[in-house]
Amino acid sequence: DTAVSQTPKYLVTQMGNDKSIKCEQNLGHDTMYWYKQDSKKFLKIMFSYNNKELIINETVPNRFSPKSPDKAHLNLHINSLELGDSAVYFCASSQPLGRGGENTGELFFGEGSRLTVL
Amino acid sequence: DQQVKQNSPSLSVQEGRISILNCDYTNSMFDYFLWYKKYPAEGPTFLISISSIKDKNEDGRFTVFLNKSAKHLSLHIVPSQPGDSAVYFCAARHADNTGKLIFGQGTTLQVKP
């Protein structure tokens, strides 16, 4: 009963192909994210959805298109893959930052999907 | 422009001693700081956090210190154990209510038996 699960875990593909990575969370969270960890190990946010609505889009090429069919799922589709897209992609989820109380907005991460573009 | 920086890519300590991991940030609009731990082939997992209105938070062997004037935070692990060997990421949350976390580049900690 993994909290945040991503598939596939590994993906090797040729330049120019289109691929998708799927993410599902069973934590009941409203907000989901995609992060990219590049070769320099930086974890950088790409997108965030709150209850199926896009709230963050961080200057990501429009070859990347997130899709959230419901608040428990956030998929990432990548068109025309390039060598520079090779990275580990992490999905995450969190509770919304509600009023009152202490909510650190802790993110729960999936195990990552390692994409290699040849 | 990296808003959260971990300038030490690696740290090696002896089991039982203290591990100190450092993190610097540039944006004074961050309201929460978090530390994540990551093992190979796994996702980052939350370790401990601190609000910008506090200067210390402790949880068992882990203590985080925040120096707002210096825009610096540190994670202390004492005593260090071999199972603590992992990559540690510092992260900061912007007060813009999007929940976005900005991560440092990580420090690899090795605890030797």
PDB file of C-alpha atoms in Angstrom:
ATOM      1  CA  ASP A   1       0.000   0.000   0.000  1.00  0.00           C
ATOM      2  CA  THR A   2       2.501   2.561  -1.267  1.00  0.00           C
ATOM      3  CA  ALA A   3       1.436   6.126  -0.487  1.00  0.00           C
ATOM      4  CA  VAL A   4       2.733   7.712  -3.716  1.00  0.00           C
ATOM      5  CA  SER A   5       3.400   5.316  -6.564  1.00  0.00           C
ATOM      6  CA  GLN A   6       4.902   6.010  -9.967  1.00  0.00           C
ATOM      7  CA  THR A   7       5.094   3.864 -13.073  1.00  0.00           C
ATOM      8  CA  PRO A   8       7.280   2.971 -14.778  1.00  0.00           C
ATOM      9  CA  LYS A   9      10.280   3.043 -12.475  1.00  0.00           C
ATOM     10  CA  TYR A  10      12.703   2.851 -15.403  1.00  0.00           C
ATOM     11  CA  LEU A  11      12.173   4.019 -18.957  1.00  0.00           C
ATOM     12  CA  VAL A  12      14.675   3.854 -21.826  1.00  0.00           C
ATOM     13  CA  THR A  13      13.632   5.339 -25.134  1.00  0.00           C
ATOM     14  CA  GLN A  14      14.889   6.958 -28.328  1.00  0.00           C
ATOM     15  CA  MET A  15      15.036  10.653 -29.109  1.00  0.00           C
ATOM     16  CA  GLY A  16      11.874  11.940 -30.701  1.00  0.00           C
ATOM     17  CA  ASN A  17       9.561   9.433 -29.027  1.00  0.00           C
ATOM     18  CA  ASP A  18       6.593  10.329 -26.822  1.00  0.00           C
ATOM     19  CA  LYS A  19       6.313   8.789 -23.365  1.00  0.00           C
ATOM     20  CA  SER A  20       4.189   9.025 -20.229  1.00  0.00           C
ATOM     21  CA  ILE A  21       4.845   8.570 -16.544  1.00  0.00           C
ATOM     22  CA  LYS A  22       1.914   7.884 -14.247  1.00  0.00           C
ATOM     23  CA  CYS A  23       1.513   8.855 -10.601  1.00  0.00           C
ATOM     24  CA  GLU A  24      -1.106   7.934  -8.036  1.00  0.00           C
ATOM     25  CA  GLN A  25      -1.423   8.828  -4.354  1.00  0.00           C
ATOM     26  CA  ASN A  26      -3.685   7.194  -1.776  1.00  0.00           C
ATOM     27  CA  LEU A  27      -3.105   9.758   0.978  1.00  0.00           C
ATOM     28  CA  GLY A  28      -6.203  11.794   0.224  1.00  0.00           C
ATOM     29  CA  HIS A  29      -4.068  14.851  -0.528  1.00  0.00           C
ATOM     30  CA  ASP A  30      -5.375  17.671  -2.684  1.00  0.00           C
ATOM     31  CA  THR A  31      -2.059  18.807  -4.145  1.00  0.00           C
ATOM     32  CA  MET A  32       0.324  16.882  -6.385  1.00  0.00           C
ATOM     33  CA  TYR A  33       3.666  17.813  -7.940  1.00  0.00           C
ATOM     34  CA  TRP A  34       6.217  16.752 -10.497  1.00  0.00           C
ATOM     35  CA  TYR A  35       9.881  17.346  -9.702  1.00  0.00           C
ATOM     36  CA  LYS A  36      12.880  16.680 -11.932  1.00  0.00           C
ATOM     37  CA  GLN A  37      16.261  15.617 -10.589  1.00  0.00           C
ATOM     38  CA  ASP A  38      18.896  16.276 -13.218  1.00  0.00           C
ATOM     39  CA  SER A  39      22.450  15.013 -13.555  1.00  0.00           C
ATOM     40  CA  LYS A  40      23.660  17.643 -11.084  1.00  0.00           C
ATOM     41  CA  LYS A  41      21.248  16.180  -8.510  1.00  0.00           C
ATOM     42  CA  PHE A  42      19.156  19.336  -8.167  1.00  0.00           C
ATOM     43  CA  LEU A  43      15.496  18.648  -7.424  1.00  0.00           C
ATOM     44  CA  LYS A  44      13.505  21.223  -9.376  1.00  0.00           C
ATOM     45  CA  ILE A  45       9.775  21.665  -9.411  1.00  0.00           C
ATOM     46  CA  MET A  46       8.056  21.390 -12.768  1.00  0.00           C
ATOM     47  CA  PHE A  47       4.321  21.412 -12.101  1.00  0.00           C
ATOM     48  CA  SER A  48       1.810  21.437  -9.291  1.00  0.00           C
ATOM     49  CA  TYR A  49      -1.903  20.662  -9.356  1.00  0.00           C
ATOM     50  CA  ASN A  50      -4.407  21.376  -6.613  1.00  0.00           C
ATOM     51  CA  ASN A  51      -7.631  19.419  -6.924  1.00  0.00           C
ATOM     52  CA  LYS A  52      -7.091  18.915 -10.680  1.00  0.00           C
ATOM     53  CA  GLU A  53      -6.266  22.579 -11.247  1.00  0.00           C
ATOM     54  CA  LEU A  54      -2.810  23.653 -12.437  1.00  0.00           C
ATOM     55  CA  ILE A  55      -1.258  26.050  -9.906  1.00  0.00           C
ATOM     56  CA  ILE A  56       2.455  25.934 -10.714  1.00  0.00           C
ATOM     57  CA  ASN A  57       4.088  25.724 -14.116  1.00  0.00           C
ATOM     58  CA  GLU A  58       7.790  26.459 -13.848  1.00  0.00           C
ATOM     59  CA  THR A  59       9.065  27.473 -17.303  1.00  0.00           C
ATOM     60  CA  VAL A  60       8.974  23.907 -18.521  1.00  0.00           C
ATOM     61  CA  PRO A  61       9.041  23.316 -22.314  1.00  0.00           C
ATOM     62  CA  ASN A  62       5.559  22.764 -23.664  1.00  0.00           C
ATOM     63  CA  ARG A  63       6.657  19.302 -24.789  1.00  0.00           C
ATOM     64  CA  PHE A  64       5.856  18.410 -21.178  1.00  0.00           C
ATOM     65  CA  SER A  65       2.142  18.189 -20.469  1.00  0.00           C
ATOM     66  CA  PRO A  66       0.775  17.182 -17.075  1.00  0.00           C
ATOM     67  CA  LYS A  67      -2.702  15.737 -16.815  1.00  0.00           C
ATOM     68  CA  SER A  68      -4.748  15.264 -13.665  1.00  0.00           C
ATOM     69  CA  PRO A  69      -7.878  13.158 -14.272  1.00  0.00           C
ATOM     70  CA  ASP A  70      -8.725  13.357 -10.563  1.00  0.00           C
ATOM     71  CA  LYS A  71      -7.011  14.624  -7.447  1.00  0.00           C
ATOM     72  CA  ALA A  72      -5.397  11.240  -6.743  1.00  0.00           C
ATOM     73  CA  HIS A  73      -3.617  11.070 -10.104  1.00  0.00           C
ATOM     74  CA  LEU A  74      -1.124  13.291 -11.876  1.00  0.00           C
ATOM     75  CA  ASN A  75       0.406  11.968 -15.074  1.00  0.00           C
ATOM     76  CA  LEU A  76       3.267  13.461 -17.046  1.00  0.00           C
ATOM     77  CA  HIS A  77       3.358  13.179 -20.819  1.00  0.00           C
ATOM     78  CA  ILE A  78       6.494  14.138 -22.731  1.00  0.00           C
ATOM     79  CA  ASN A  79       6.474  14.676 -26.504  1.00  0.00           C
ATOM     80  CA  SER A  80       9.454  14.573 -28.845  1.00  0.00           C
ATOM     81  CA  LEU A  81      11.923  13.456 -26.212  1.00  0.00           C
ATOM     82  CA  GLU A  82      15.378  15.039 -26.235  1.00  0.00           C
ATOM     83  CA  LEU A  83      18.677  13.883 -24.739  1.00  0.00           C
ATOM     84  CA  GLY A  84      18.435  16.598 -22.077  1.00  0.00           C
ATOM     85  CA  ASP A  85      15.202  15.115 -20.774  1.00  0.00           C
ATOM     86  CA  SER A  86      17.165  12.240 -19.264  1.00  0.00           C
ATOM     87  CA  ALA A  87      16.641  12.555 -15.526  1.00  0.00           C
ATOM     88  CA  VAL A  88      14.806  11.090 -12.573  1.00  0.00           C
ATOM     89  CA  TYR A  89      11.269  12.391 -12.311  1.00  0.00           C
ATOM     90  CA  PHE A  90       9.629  12.425  -8.888  1.00  0.00           C
ATOM     91  CA  CYS A  91       5.947  12.735  -8.180  1.00  0.00           C
ATOM     92  CA  ALA A  92       4.880  14.104  -4.793  1.00  0.00           C
ATOM     93  CA  SER A  93       1.743  15.062  -2.928  1.00  0.00           C
ATOM     94  CA  SER A  94       0.854  17.245   0.046  1.00  0.00           C
ATOM     95  CA  GLN A  95      -2.018  18.552   2.067  1.00  0.00           C
ATOM     96  CA  PRO A  96      -3.116  22.061   1.183  1.00  0.00           C
ATOM     97  CA  LEU A  97      -1.762  24.845   3.370  1.00  0.00           C
ATOM     98  CA  GLY A  98      -4.832  25.342   5.516  1.00  0.00           C
ATOM     99  CA  ARG A  99      -5.464  28.147   7.914  1.00  0.00           C
ATOM    100  CA  GLY A 100      -4.548  27.781  11.548  1.00  0.00           C
ATOM    101  CA  GLY A 101      -2.307  25.205  13.123  1.00  0.00           C
ATOM    102  CA  GLU A 102       1.144  24.325  11.977  1.00  0.00           C
ATOM    103  CA  ASN A 103       1.213  22.812   8.519  1.00  0.00           C
ATOM    104  CA  THR A 104       4.668  22.513   7.074  1.00  0.00           C
ATOM    105  CA  GLY A 105       3.232  21.429   3.736  1.00  0.00           C
ATOM    106  CA  GLU A 106       5.460  18.379   3.885  1.00  0.00           C
ATOM    107  CA  LEU A 107       5.714  16.644   0.535  1.00  0.00           C
ATOM    108  CA  PHE A 108       5.416  12.880   0.232  1.00  0.00           C
ATOM    109  CA  PHE A 109       7.474  11.588  -2.680  1.00  0.00           C
ATOM    110  CA  GLY A 110       7.200   8.578  -4.934  1.00  0.00           C
ATOM    111  CA  GLU A 111      10.226   6.404  -5.645  1.00  0.00           C
ATOM    112  CA  GLY A 112      11.058   8.206  -8.859  1.00  0.00           C
ATOM    113  CA  SER A 113      11.037   7.279 -12.542  1.00  0.00           C
ATOM    114  CA  ARG A 114      14.425   7.191 -14.220  1.00  0.00           C
ATOM    115  CA  LEU A 115      14.106   8.284 -17.843  1.00  0.00           C
ATOM    116  CA  THR A 116      16.996   7.661 -20.232  1.00  0.00           C
ATOM    117  CA  VAL A 117      16.806   9.127 -23.704  1.00  0.00           C
ATOM    118  CA  LEU A 118      19.238   7.625 -26.242  1.00  0.00           C
TER     119      LEU A 118
ATOM    120  CA  ASP B   1      20.164  31.546  -9.309  1.00  0.00           C
ATOM    121  CA  GLN B   2      20.013  28.874  -6.694  1.00  0.00           C
ATOM    122  CA  GLN B   3      17.962  30.130  -3.754  1.00  0.00           C
ATOM    123  CA  VAL B   4      18.848  27.197  -1.510  1.00  0.00           C
ATOM    124  CA  LYS B   5      22.446  26.019  -1.384  1.00  0.00           C
ATOM    125  CA  GLN B   6      24.206  23.143   0.251  1.00  0.00           C
ATOM    126  CA  ASN B   7      27.853  23.891  -0.324  1.00  0.00           C
ATOM    127  CA  SER B   8      29.243  20.607   0.950  1.00  0.00           C
ATOM    128  CA  PRO B   9      28.555  17.805  -1.519  1.00  0.00           C
ATOM    129  CA  SER B  10      29.715  15.163   0.954  1.00  0.00           C
ATOM    130  CA  LEU B  11      30.473  14.556   4.624  1.00  0.00           C
ATOM    131  CA  SER B  12      32.047  11.594   6.359  1.00  0.00           C
ATOM    132  CA  VAL B  13      31.814  11.005  10.119  1.00  0.00           C
ATOM    133  CA  GLN B  14      32.521   8.221  12.542  1.00  0.00           C
ATOM    134  CA  GLU B  15      29.654   6.304  14.122  1.00  0.00           C
ATOM    135  CA  GLY B  16      28.641   7.851  17.439  1.00  0.00           C
ATOM    136  CA  ARG B  17      29.946  11.306  16.568  1.00  0.00           C
ATOM    137  CA  ILE B  18      27.932  14.355  15.537  1.00  0.00           C
ATOM    138  CA  SER B  19      27.046  15.033  11.904  1.00  0.00           C
ATOM    139  CA  ILE B  20      26.420  18.656  10.963  1.00  0.00           C
ATOM    140  CA  LEU B  21      24.889  19.417   7.600  1.00  0.00           C
ATOM    141  CA  ASN B  22      24.635  23.021   6.473  1.00  0.00           C
ATOM    142  CA  CYS B  23      22.300  24.945   4.220  1.00  0.00           C
ATOM    143  CA  ASP B  24      22.170  28.592   3.109  1.00  0.00           C
ATOM    144  CA  TYR B  25      19.321  30.444   1.469  1.00  0.00           C
ATOM    145  CA  THR B  26      18.850  33.807  -0.160  1.00  0.00           C
ATOM    146  CA  ASN B  27      15.114  34.503  -0.121  1.00  0.00           C
ATOM    147  CA  SER B  28      13.766  36.093   3.045  1.00  0.00           C
ATOM    148  CA  MET B  29      10.212  35.144   2.007  1.00  0.00           C
ATOM    149  CA  PHE B  30      10.665  31.503   2.950  1.00  0.00           C
ATOM    150  CA  ASP B  31       8.435  30.584   5.888  1.00  0.00           C
ATOM    151  CA  TYR B  32       9.333  26.943   6.497  1.00  0.00           C
ATOM    152  CA  PHE B  33      12.492  24.922   6.121  1.00  0.00           C
ATOM    153  CA  LEU B  34      12.579  21.166   5.801  1.00  0.00           C
ATOM    154  CA  TRP B  35      15.183  18.438   5.692  1.00  0.00           C
ATOM    155  CA  TYR B  36      14.690  15.355   3.576  1.00  0.00           C
ATOM    156  CA  LYS B  37      16.677  12.147   3.539  1.00  0.00           C
ATOM    157  CA  LYS B  38      17.130  10.075   0.405  1.00  0.00           C
ATOM    158  CA  TYR B  39      18.435   6.556  -0.057  1.00  0.00           C
ATOM    159  CA  PRO B  40      19.514   5.312  -3.528  1.00  0.00           C
ATOM    160  CA  ALA B  41      16.639   4.336  -5.826  1.00  0.00           C
ATOM    161  CA  GLU B  42      14.089   5.747  -3.390  1.00  0.00           C
ATOM    162  CA  GLY B  43      12.220   9.020  -3.152  1.00  0.00           C
ATOM    163  CA  PRO B  44      13.145  11.668  -0.578  1.00  0.00           C
ATOM    164  CA  THR B  45      11.495  11.190   2.811  1.00  0.00           C
ATOM    165  CA  PHE B  46      10.720  13.950   5.266  1.00  0.00           C
ATOM    166  CA  LEU B  47      12.965  14.161   8.302  1.00  0.00           C
ATOM    167  CA  ILE B  48      12.377  17.350  10.257  1.00  0.00           C
ATOM    168  CA  SER B  49      11.229  20.919   9.702  1.00  0.00           C
ATOM    169  CA  ILE B  50      11.395  24.328  11.322  1.00  0.00           C
ATOM    170  CA  SER B  51       9.222  27.394  11.048  1.00  0.00           C
ATOM    171  CA  SER B  52      10.887  30.689  10.224  1.00  0.00           C
ATOM    172  CA  ILE B  53       9.654  32.073  13.553  1.00  0.00           C
ATOM    173  CA  LYS B  54      11.695  29.536  15.520  1.00  0.00           C
ATOM    174  CA  ASP B  55      15.398  29.011  15.884  1.00  0.00           C
ATOM    175  CA  LYS B  56      15.512  25.368  16.934  1.00  0.00           C
ATOM    176  CA  ASN B  57      13.493  22.213  16.528  1.00  0.00           C
ATOM    177  CA  GLU B  58      14.447  18.856  17.951  1.00  0.00           C
ATOM    178  CA  ASP B  59      13.210  15.341  17.196  1.00  0.00           C
ATOM    179  CA  GLY B  60      15.131  12.540  18.808  1.00  0.00           C
ATOM    180  CA  ARG B  61      18.662  12.440  17.421  1.00  0.00           C
ATOM    181  CA  PHE B  62      17.870  15.181  14.894  1.00  0.00           C
ATOM    182  CA  THR B  63      17.983  18.908  15.618  1.00  0.00           C
ATOM    183  CA  VAL B  64      17.584  21.709  13.135  1.00  0.00           C
ATOM    184  CA  PHE B  65      18.898  25.200  13.904  1.00  0.00           C
ATOM    185  CA  LEU B  66      17.836  28.323  12.032  1.00  0.00           C
ATOM    186  CA  ASN B  67      19.784  31.584  11.960  1.00  0.00           C
ATOM    187  CA  LYS B  68      17.556  34.016  10.088  1.00  0.00           C
ATOM    188  CA  SER B  69      19.948  36.924  10.175  1.00  0.00           C
ATOM    189  CA  ALA B  70      22.591  34.789   8.481  1.00  0.00           C
ATOM    190  CA  LYS B  71      20.016  32.994   6.275  1.00  0.00           C
ATOM    191  CA  HIS B  72      21.545  29.746   7.408  1.00  0.00           C
ATOM    192  CA  LEU B  73      20.241  26.497   8.794  1.00  0.00           C
ATOM    193  CA  SER B  74      21.900  23.335   9.934  1.00  0.00           C
ATOM    194  CA  LEU B  75      20.902  19.779  10.731  1.00  0.00           C
ATOM    195  CA  HIS B  76      22.633  18.052  13.626  1.00  0.00           C
ATOM    196  CA  ILE B  77      22.521  14.297  13.985  1.00  0.00           C
ATOM    197  CA  VAL B  78      23.834  12.929  17.244  1.00  0.00           C
ATOM    198  CA  PRO B  79      24.860  10.252  17.725  1.00  0.00           C
ATOM    199  CA  SER B  80      25.345   9.376  14.064  1.00  0.00           C
ATOM    200  CA  GLN B  81      24.582   5.819  13.021  1.00  0.00           C
ATOM    201  CA  PRO B  82      25.585   3.872   9.884  1.00  0.00           C
ATOM    202  CA  GLY B  83      21.901   3.775   8.863  1.00  0.00           C
ATOM    203  CA  ASP B  84      21.993   7.575   8.621  1.00  0.00           C
ATOM    204  CA  SER B  85      24.212   7.267   5.532  1.00  0.00           C
ATOM    205  CA  ALA B  86      22.157   8.874   2.768  1.00  0.00           C
ATOM    206  CA  VAL B  87      21.770  12.065   0.769  1.00  0.00           C
ATOM    207  CA  TYR B  88      20.279  14.912   2.799  1.00  0.00           C
ATOM    208  CA  PHE B  89      18.350  17.664   1.055  1.00  0.00           C
ATOM    209  CA  CYS B  90      17.559  21.015   2.566  1.00  0.00           C
ATOM    210  CA  ALA B  91      14.318  22.570   1.289  1.00  0.00           C
ATOM    211  CA  ALA B  92      12.564  25.867   1.772  1.00  0.00           C
ATOM    212  CA  ARG B  93       8.915  26.734   1.366  1.00  0.00           C
ATOM    213  CA  HIS B  94       7.923  30.083  -0.060  1.00  0.00           C
ATOM    214  CA  ALA B  95       5.206  31.982   1.787  1.00  0.00           C
ATOM    215  CA  ASP B  96       3.202  32.370  -1.454  1.00  0.00           C
ATOM    216  CA  ASN B  97       0.838  29.562  -0.410  1.00  0.00           C
ATOM    217  CA  THR B  98       1.523  27.353  -3.425  1.00  0.00           C
ATOM    218  CA  GLY B  99       3.235  24.775  -1.219  1.00  0.00           C
ATOM    219  CA  LYS B 100       6.212  24.732  -3.580  1.00  0.00           C
ATOM    220  CA  LEU B 101       9.460  23.539  -2.000  1.00  0.00           C
ATOM    221  CA  ILE B 102      12.816  24.715  -3.321  1.00  0.00           C
ATOM    222  CA  PHE B 103      15.574  22.204  -2.747  1.00  0.00           C
ATOM    223  CA  GLY B 104      19.307  22.424  -2.293  1.00  0.00           C
ATOM    224  CA  GLN B 105      21.534  20.090  -4.259  1.00  0.00           C
ATOM    225  CA  GLY B 106      22.007  17.661  -1.398  1.00  0.00           C
ATOM    226  CA  THR B 107      24.851  16.506   0.849  1.00  0.00           C
ATOM    227  CA  THR B 108      25.899  12.862   0.885  1.00  0.00           C
ATOM    228  CA  LEU B 109      26.526  11.719   4.442  1.00  0.00           C
ATOM    229  CA  GLN B 110      28.595   8.634   5.116  1.00  0.00           C
ATOM    230  CA  VAL B 111      28.686   7.328   8.665  1.00  0.00           C
ATOM    231  CA  LYS B 112      31.531   4.881   9.162  1.00  0.00           C
ATOM    232  CA  PRO B 113      31.180   2.030  11.682  1.00  0.00           C
TER     233      PRO B 113
END
